[in-house]
Short mmCIF file of C-alpha atoms and ligand atoms in Angstrom, two decimals:
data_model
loop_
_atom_site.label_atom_id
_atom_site.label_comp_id
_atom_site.label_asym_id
_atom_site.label_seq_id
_atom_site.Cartn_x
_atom_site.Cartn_y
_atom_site.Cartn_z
CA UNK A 1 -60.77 15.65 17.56
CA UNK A 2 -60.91 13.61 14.29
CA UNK A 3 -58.12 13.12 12.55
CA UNK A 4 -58.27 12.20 8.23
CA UNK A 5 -56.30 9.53 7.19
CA UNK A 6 -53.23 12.35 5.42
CA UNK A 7 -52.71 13.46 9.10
CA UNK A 8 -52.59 10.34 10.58
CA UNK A 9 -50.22 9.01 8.18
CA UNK A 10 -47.90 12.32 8.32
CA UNK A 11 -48.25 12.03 12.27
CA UNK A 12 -47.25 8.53 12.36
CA UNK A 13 -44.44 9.08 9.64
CA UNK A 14 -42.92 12.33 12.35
CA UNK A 15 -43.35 9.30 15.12
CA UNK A 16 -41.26 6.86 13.34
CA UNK A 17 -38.44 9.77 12.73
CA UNK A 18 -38.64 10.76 16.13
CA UNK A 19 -37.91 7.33 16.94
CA UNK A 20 -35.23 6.79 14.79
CA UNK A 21 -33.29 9.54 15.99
CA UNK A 22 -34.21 8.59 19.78
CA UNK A 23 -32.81 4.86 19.03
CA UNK A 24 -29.04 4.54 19.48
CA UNK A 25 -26.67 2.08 17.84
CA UNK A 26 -27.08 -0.25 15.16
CA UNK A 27 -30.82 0.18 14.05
CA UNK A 28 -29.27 3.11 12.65
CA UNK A 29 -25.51 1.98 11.83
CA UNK A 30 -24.25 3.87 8.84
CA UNK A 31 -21.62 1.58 6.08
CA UNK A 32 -19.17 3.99 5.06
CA UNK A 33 -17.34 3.76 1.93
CA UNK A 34 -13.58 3.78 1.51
CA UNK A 35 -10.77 2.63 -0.80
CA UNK A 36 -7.47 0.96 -0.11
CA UNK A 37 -4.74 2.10 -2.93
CA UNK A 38 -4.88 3.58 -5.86
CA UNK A 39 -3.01 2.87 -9.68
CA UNK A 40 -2.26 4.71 -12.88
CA UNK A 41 -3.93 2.50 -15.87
CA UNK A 42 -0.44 0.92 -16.50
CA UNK A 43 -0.11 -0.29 -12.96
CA UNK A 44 3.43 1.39 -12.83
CA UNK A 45 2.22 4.09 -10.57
CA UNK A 46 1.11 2.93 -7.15
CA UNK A 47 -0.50 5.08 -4.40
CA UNK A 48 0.02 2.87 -1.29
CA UNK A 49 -2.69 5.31 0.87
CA UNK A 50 -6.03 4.65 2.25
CA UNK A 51 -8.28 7.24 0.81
CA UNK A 52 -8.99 9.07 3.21
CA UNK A 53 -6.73 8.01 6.16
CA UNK A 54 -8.72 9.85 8.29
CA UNK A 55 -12.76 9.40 8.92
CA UNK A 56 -15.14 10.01 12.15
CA UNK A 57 -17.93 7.78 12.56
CA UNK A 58 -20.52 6.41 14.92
CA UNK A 59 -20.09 3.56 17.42
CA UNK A 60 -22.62 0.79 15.82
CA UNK A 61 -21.17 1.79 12.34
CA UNK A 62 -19.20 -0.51 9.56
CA UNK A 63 -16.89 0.84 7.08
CA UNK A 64 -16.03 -1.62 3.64
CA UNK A 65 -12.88 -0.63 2.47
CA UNK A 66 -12.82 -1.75 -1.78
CA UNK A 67 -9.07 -3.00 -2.65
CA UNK A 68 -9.19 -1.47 -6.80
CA UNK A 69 -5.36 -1.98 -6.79
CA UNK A 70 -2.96 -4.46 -8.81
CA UNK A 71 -0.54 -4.10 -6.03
CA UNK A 72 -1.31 -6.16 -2.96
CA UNK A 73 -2.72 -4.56 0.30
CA UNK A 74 -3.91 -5.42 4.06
CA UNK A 75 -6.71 -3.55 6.26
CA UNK A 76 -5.79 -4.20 9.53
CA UNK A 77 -6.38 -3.05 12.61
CA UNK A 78 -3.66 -4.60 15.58
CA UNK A 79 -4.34 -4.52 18.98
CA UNK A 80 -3.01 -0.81 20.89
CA UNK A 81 1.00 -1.95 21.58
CA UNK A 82 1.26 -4.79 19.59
CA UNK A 83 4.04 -5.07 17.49
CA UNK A 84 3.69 -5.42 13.72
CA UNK A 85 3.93 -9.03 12.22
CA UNK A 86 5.63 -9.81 9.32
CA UNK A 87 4.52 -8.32 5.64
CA UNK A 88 3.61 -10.46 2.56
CA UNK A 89 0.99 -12.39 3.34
CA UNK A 90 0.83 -16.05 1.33
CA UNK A 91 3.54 -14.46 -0.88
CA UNK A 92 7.19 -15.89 -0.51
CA UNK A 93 5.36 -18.19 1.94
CA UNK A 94 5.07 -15.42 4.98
CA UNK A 95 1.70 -15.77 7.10
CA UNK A 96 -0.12 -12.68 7.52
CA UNK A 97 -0.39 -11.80 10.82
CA UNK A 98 -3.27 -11.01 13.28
CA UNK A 99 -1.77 -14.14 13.83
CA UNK A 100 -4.13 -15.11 11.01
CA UNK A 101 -6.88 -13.49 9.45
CA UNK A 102 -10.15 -12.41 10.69
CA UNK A 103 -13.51 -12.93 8.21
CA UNK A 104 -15.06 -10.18 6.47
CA UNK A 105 -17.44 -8.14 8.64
CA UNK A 106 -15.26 -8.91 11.62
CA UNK A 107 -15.98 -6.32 15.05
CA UNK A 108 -12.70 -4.35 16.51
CA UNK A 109 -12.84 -3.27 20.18
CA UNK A 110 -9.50 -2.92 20.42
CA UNK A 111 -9.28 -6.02 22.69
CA UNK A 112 -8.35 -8.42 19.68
CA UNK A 113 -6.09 -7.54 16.31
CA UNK A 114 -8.61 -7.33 13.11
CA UNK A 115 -7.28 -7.99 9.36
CA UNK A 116 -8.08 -8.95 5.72
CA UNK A 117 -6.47 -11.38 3.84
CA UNK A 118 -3.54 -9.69 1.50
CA UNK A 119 -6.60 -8.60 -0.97
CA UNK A 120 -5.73 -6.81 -4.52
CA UNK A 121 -7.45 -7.00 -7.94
CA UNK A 122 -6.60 -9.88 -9.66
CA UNK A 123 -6.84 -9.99 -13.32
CA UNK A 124 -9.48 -12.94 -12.82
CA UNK A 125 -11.94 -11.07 -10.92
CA UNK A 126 -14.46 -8.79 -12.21
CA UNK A 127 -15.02 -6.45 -9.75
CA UNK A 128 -12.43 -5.52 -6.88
CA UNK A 129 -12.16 -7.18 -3.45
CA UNK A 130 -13.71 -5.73 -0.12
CA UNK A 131 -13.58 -6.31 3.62
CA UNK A 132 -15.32 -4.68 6.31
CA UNK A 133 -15.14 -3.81 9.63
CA UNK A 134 -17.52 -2.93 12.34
CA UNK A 135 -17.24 -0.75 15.58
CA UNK A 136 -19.32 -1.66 18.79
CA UNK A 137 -17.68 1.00 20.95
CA UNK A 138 -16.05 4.89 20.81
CA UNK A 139 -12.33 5.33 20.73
CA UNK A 140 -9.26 6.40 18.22
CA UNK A 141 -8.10 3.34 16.36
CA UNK A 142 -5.09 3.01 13.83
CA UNK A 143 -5.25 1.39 11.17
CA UNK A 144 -2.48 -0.10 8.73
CA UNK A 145 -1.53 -2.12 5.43
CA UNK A 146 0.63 -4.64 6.79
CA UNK A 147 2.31 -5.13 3.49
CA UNK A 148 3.28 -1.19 3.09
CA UNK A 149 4.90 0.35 6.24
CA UNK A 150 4.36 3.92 5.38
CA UNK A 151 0.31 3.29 4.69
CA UNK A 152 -1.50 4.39 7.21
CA UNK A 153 -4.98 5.83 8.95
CA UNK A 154 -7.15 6.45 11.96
CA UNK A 155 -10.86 6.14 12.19
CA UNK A 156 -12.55 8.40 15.37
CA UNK A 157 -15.77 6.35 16.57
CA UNK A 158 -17.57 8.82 18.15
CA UNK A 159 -20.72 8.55 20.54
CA UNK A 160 -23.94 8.12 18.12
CA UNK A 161 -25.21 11.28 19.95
CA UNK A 162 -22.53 13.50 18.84
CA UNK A 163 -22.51 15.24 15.04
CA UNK A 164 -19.90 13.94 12.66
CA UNK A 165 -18.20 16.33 10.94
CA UNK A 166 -18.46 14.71 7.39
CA UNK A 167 -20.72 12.50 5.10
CA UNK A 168 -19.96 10.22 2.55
CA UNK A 169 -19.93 12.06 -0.62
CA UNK A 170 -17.51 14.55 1.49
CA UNK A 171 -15.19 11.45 1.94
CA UNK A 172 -15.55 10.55 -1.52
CA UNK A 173 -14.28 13.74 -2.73
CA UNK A 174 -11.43 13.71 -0.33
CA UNK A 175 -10.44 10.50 -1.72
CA UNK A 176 -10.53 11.66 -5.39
CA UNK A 177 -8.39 14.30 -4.43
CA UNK A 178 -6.04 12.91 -2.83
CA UNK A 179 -5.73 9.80 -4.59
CA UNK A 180 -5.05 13.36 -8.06
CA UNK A 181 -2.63 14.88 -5.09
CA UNK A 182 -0.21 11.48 -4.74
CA UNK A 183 -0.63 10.61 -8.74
CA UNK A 184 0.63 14.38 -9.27
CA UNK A 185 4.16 13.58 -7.71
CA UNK A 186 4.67 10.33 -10.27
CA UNK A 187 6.12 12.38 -13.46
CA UNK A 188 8.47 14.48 -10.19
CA UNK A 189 10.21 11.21 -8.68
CA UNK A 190 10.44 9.84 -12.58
CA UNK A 191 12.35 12.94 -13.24
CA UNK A 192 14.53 12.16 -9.79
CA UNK A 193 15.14 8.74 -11.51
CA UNK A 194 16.68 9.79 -14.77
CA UNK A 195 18.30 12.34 -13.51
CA UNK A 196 20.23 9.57 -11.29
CA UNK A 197 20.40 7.11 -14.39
CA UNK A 198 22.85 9.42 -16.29
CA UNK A 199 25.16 8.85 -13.86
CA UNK A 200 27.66 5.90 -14.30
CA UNK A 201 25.54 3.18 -15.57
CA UNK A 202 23.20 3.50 -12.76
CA UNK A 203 19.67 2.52 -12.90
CA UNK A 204 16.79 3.75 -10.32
CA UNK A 205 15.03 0.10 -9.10
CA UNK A 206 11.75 1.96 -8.11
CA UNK A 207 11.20 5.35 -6.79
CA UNK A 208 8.81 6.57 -4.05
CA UNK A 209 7.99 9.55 -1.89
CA UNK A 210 5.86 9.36 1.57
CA UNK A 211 3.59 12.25 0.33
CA UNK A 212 1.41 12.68 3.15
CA UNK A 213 1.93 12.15 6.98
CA UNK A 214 -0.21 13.82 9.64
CA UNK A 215 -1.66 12.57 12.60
CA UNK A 216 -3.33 10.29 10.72
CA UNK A 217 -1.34 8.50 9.11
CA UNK A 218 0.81 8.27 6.18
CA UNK A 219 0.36 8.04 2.38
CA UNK A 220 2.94 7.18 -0.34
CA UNK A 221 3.50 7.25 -3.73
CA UNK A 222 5.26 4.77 -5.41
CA UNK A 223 7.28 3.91 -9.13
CA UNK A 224 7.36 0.41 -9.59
CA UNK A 225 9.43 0.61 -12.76
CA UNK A 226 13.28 0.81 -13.24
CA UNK A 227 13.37 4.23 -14.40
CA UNK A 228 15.80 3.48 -17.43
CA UNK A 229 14.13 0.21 -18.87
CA UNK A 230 16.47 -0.77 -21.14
CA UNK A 231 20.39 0.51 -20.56
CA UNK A 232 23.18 -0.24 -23.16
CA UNK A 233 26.86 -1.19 -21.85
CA UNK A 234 30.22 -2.42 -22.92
CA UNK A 235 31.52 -5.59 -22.10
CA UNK A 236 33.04 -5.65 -19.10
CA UNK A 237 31.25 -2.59 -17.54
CA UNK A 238 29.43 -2.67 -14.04
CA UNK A 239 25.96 -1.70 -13.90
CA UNK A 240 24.48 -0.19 -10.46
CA UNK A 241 21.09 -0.31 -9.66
CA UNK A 242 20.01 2.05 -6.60
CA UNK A 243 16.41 1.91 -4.63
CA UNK A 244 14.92 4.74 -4.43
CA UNK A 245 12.03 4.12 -2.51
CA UNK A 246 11.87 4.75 1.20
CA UNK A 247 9.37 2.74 2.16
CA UNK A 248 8.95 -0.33 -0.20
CA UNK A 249 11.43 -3.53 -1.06
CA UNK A 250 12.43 -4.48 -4.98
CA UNK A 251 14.55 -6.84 -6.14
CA UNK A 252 17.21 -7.12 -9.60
CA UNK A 253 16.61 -11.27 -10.87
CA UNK A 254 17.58 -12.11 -13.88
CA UNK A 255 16.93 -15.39 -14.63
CA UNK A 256 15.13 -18.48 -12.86
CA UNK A 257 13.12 -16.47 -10.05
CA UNK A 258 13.62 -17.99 -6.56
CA UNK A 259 10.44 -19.07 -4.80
CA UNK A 260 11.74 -16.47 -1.93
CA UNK A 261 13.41 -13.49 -3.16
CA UNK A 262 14.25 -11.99 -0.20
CA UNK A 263 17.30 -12.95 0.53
CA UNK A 264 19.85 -12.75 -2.01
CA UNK A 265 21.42 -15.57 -4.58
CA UNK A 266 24.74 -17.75 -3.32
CA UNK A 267 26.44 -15.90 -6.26
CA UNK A 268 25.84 -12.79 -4.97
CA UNK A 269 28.57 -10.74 -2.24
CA UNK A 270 28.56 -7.95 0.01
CA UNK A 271 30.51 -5.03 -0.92
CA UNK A 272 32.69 -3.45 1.59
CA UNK A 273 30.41 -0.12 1.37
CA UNK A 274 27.07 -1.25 2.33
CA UNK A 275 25.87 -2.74 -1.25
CA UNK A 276 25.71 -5.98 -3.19
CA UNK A 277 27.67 -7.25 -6.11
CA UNK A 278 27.61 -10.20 -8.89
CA UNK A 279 29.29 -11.19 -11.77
CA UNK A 280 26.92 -11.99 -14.82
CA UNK A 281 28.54 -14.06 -17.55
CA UNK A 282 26.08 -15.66 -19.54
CA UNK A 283 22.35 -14.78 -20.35
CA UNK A 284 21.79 -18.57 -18.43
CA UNK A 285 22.49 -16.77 -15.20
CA UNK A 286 20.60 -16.89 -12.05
CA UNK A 287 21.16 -13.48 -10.11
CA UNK A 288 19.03 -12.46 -7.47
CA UNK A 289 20.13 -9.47 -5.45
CA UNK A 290 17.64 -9.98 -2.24
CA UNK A 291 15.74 -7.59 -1.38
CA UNK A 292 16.53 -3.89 -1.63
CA UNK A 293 15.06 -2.22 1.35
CA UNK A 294 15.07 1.41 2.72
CA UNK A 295 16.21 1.28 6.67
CA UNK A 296 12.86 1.84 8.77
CA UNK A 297 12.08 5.32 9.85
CA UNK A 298 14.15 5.43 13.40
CA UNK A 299 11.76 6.23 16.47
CA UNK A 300 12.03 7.25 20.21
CA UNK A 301 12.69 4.07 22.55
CA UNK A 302 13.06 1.29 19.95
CA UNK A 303 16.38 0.02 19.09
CA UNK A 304 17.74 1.39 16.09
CA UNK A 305 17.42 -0.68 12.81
CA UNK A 306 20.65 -1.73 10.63
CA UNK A 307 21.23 0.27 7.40
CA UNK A 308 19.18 -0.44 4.33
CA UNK A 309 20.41 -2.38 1.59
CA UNK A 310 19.76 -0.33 -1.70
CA UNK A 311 22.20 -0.56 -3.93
CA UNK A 312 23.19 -3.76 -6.15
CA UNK A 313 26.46 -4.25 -8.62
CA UNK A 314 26.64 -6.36 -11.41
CA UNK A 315 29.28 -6.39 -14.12
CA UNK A 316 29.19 -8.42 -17.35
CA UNK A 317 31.45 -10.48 -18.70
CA UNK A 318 30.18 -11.31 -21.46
CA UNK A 319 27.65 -9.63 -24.47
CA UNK A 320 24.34 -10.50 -24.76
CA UNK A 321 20.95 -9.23 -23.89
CA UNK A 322 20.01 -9.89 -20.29
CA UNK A 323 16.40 -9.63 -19.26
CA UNK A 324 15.67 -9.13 -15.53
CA UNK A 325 12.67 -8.60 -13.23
CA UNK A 326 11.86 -7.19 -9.86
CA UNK A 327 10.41 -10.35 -8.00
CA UNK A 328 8.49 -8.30 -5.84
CA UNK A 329 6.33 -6.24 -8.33
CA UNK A 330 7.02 -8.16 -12.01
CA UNK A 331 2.92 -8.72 -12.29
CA UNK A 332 2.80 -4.75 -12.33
CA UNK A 333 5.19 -4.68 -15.16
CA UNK A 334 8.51 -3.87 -13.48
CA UNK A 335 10.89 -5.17 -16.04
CA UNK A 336 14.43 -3.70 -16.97
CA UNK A 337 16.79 -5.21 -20.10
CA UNK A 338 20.33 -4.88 -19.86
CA UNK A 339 21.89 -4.75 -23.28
CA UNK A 340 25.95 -5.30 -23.48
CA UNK A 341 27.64 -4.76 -26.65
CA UNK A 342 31.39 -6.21 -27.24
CU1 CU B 1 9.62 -3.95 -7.04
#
C-alpha cells in the first residue's frame, strides 16, 4: 500500500498523540494557575484565602500561586505533624519558618517542609510576585499562609492515569467567585463595627469573619480599618478600642512606632478584666498597646491557649488631636485620629 504524504503526516500526527497520552509524568506536567489573597482597590478590604483552597492535579504537575495582594502572605507547605513556626516573616525581625525558605520551583514529597518568602505586591514592583511548587508523587497535602492562621488549602495529586475533575478556566472561575463571595461580607462586618462604635467611645480596631471552612481549608475576610476613623471626646474621657477580628493581630500606636510592636509599651498596664490601659497626656506620646490578638481556635489534644488580648483603654488628659496607627497593617491605610476637645 502507498501512502501520500497528507496520510502520512495525519498518521504520524495520531502516533505522536498516542504517545503522549501513553507517556506518564512530566513530559506532560500541567502548571496550574492560582492566586494567594485578594484586596478591594483601597487595600482596606483583605481576603486572606487561597483561591481556590481546593484543586486535584497530576503527580509530575507544578502549580504557581501569583501573590496580587498589599497585605503580606506565605505558600507553604510543612511537613505532615509538624508544628507551625512563627508568623511574620523578616517583619518585626521574626524568621519565616520551614526553618528558612525554599527557592521558587521547589518539589514537596511530604518528606521536607516547602515555603515562599513572605511575598505581597509592593508598590515598587510592576507586576505581582509568584512561587511555585512541584509534585513528584500522589497524596493529600495541606497547605497554609504562615502569616494568616485561618488561610488555608489542600491540593489532591492524583495518579496521571486517573481523570481530574476540573481544568483551569474551571479553577479560574471558582476563584473569581469566591474571591465576589468573601468581598460580599466587607460592607456586613463594617456594619458590625459601627454598630459597636456607638457604644461608649468604643472603636472597632479591625473586623474579620472566617467565611469559608470545609475540608479544605479555611478562608477569611478581613477590615483592616478602625471602623470609626476619626472619634471626638472630652477631656478626660477613656476611649476603648476592641478587635474584632478572630483570626488576625492589630495594634493602637500613637506616636514613635516601635521596631517590634508586639508586645506592648512600658507605659502601658493590664487591666484587672483581661484588657490593656494607658494614660495619653500629650500629642508627644509614645503608646503602643501590643498586639491585639483573638485566642486560637481550641482543638482536641493540644493544650488550651490563654485568652486573647482584644481590648485596649486609653484616657486623655489633655486636648489635642492624636493621630495613631495600627503597626501591623499602617501600609494598607489603617489609620484612626482621636480628637479631644476641652
Ligand atoms: Cu492591623
Amino acid at each position: 500500500m502507498r501512502l501520500i504524504g497528507s496520510q502520512v503526516q495525519r498518521i504520524s500526527w495520531h502516533c505522536a498523540l498516542l504517545l503522549a497520552l501513553l507517556v506518564p509524568g512530566s513530559a506532560l506536567a500541567d502548571t496550574w494557575q492560582l492566586q494567594a489573597g485578594a484586596e478591594s482597590p483601597d487595600e482596606g478590604r483583605q481576603a486572606l484565602a487561597f483561591l481556590p483552597n481546593e484543586v486535584w492535579i497530576h503527580a509530575g504537575d507544578s502549580i504557581r500561586w501569583t501573590f496580587p495582594t498589599h497585605e503580606r502572605h506565605t505558600i507553604t507547605f510543612l511537613k505532615p505533624g509538624q508544628i507551625r513556626p512563627p508568623a511574620f516573616g523578616p517583619t518585626f525581625g521574626v524568621l519565616v519558618g520551614c526553618p528558612g525558605i525554599t527557592p521558587d520551583g521547589s518539589t514537596f514529597d511530604g518528606l521536607g517542609c516547602v515555603t515562599s518568602d513572605v511575598l505581597l505586591l509592593d508598590r515598587s514592583m510592576t507586576s505581582p510576585p509568584t512561587y511555585s511548587v512541584t509534585f513528584p508523587g500522589a497524596g493529600n497535602f495541606k497547605f497554609v499562609c504562615l502569616v494568616h492562621a485561618d488561610m488555608t488549602g489542600v491540593v489532591h495529586v492524583v495518579d496521571s492515569i486517573q481523570t481530574l475533575p476540573h481544568n483551569q478556566s474551571f479553577y479560574d472561575q471558582q476563584a473569581q467567585r469566591e474571591q465576589a463571595q468573601l468581598m460580599a461580607q466587607a460592607p456586613r462586618i463594617e456594619d458590625e463595627g459601627t454598630a459597636s462604635a456607638v457604644l461608649n467611645n468604643n472603636v472597632a480596631a479591625g473586623i474579620g469573619k472566617i467565611v469559608t471552612t470545609t475540608g479544605a481549608g479555611s478562608q477569611t475576610i478581613s477590615l483592616m480599618r478602625f471602623a470609626q476613623q476619626t472619634i471626638v471626646v472630652g477631656v478626660g474621657d477613656t476611649v476603648e478600642w476592641t478587635s474584632l477580628d478572630p483570626s488576625i493581630n492589630h495594634t493602637v500606636t500613637f506616636g514613635v512606632e516601635p521596631a517590634d510592636p508586639r508586645p506592648p509599651s512600658a507605659n502601658v498596664t493590664p487591666t484587672l478584666d483581661g484588657a490593656r490601659q494607658a494614660v495619653i497626656s500629650s500629642i508627644s506620646d509614645s503608646v503602643n498597646s501590643g498586639f491585639l490578638s483573638p485566642a486560637p481556635q481550641d482543638r482536641a489534644n493540644l493544650a488550651q491557649s490563654n485568652p486573647g488580648v482584644t481590648r485596649f483603654r486609653v484616657t486623655f488628659t489633655s486636648s489635642g488631636t492624636f493621630n495613631y496607627v495600627c503597626a501591623v497593617h499602617d501600609q494598607l491605610g489603617m489609620k484612626g485620629t482621636v480628637i479631644v476637645h476641652p
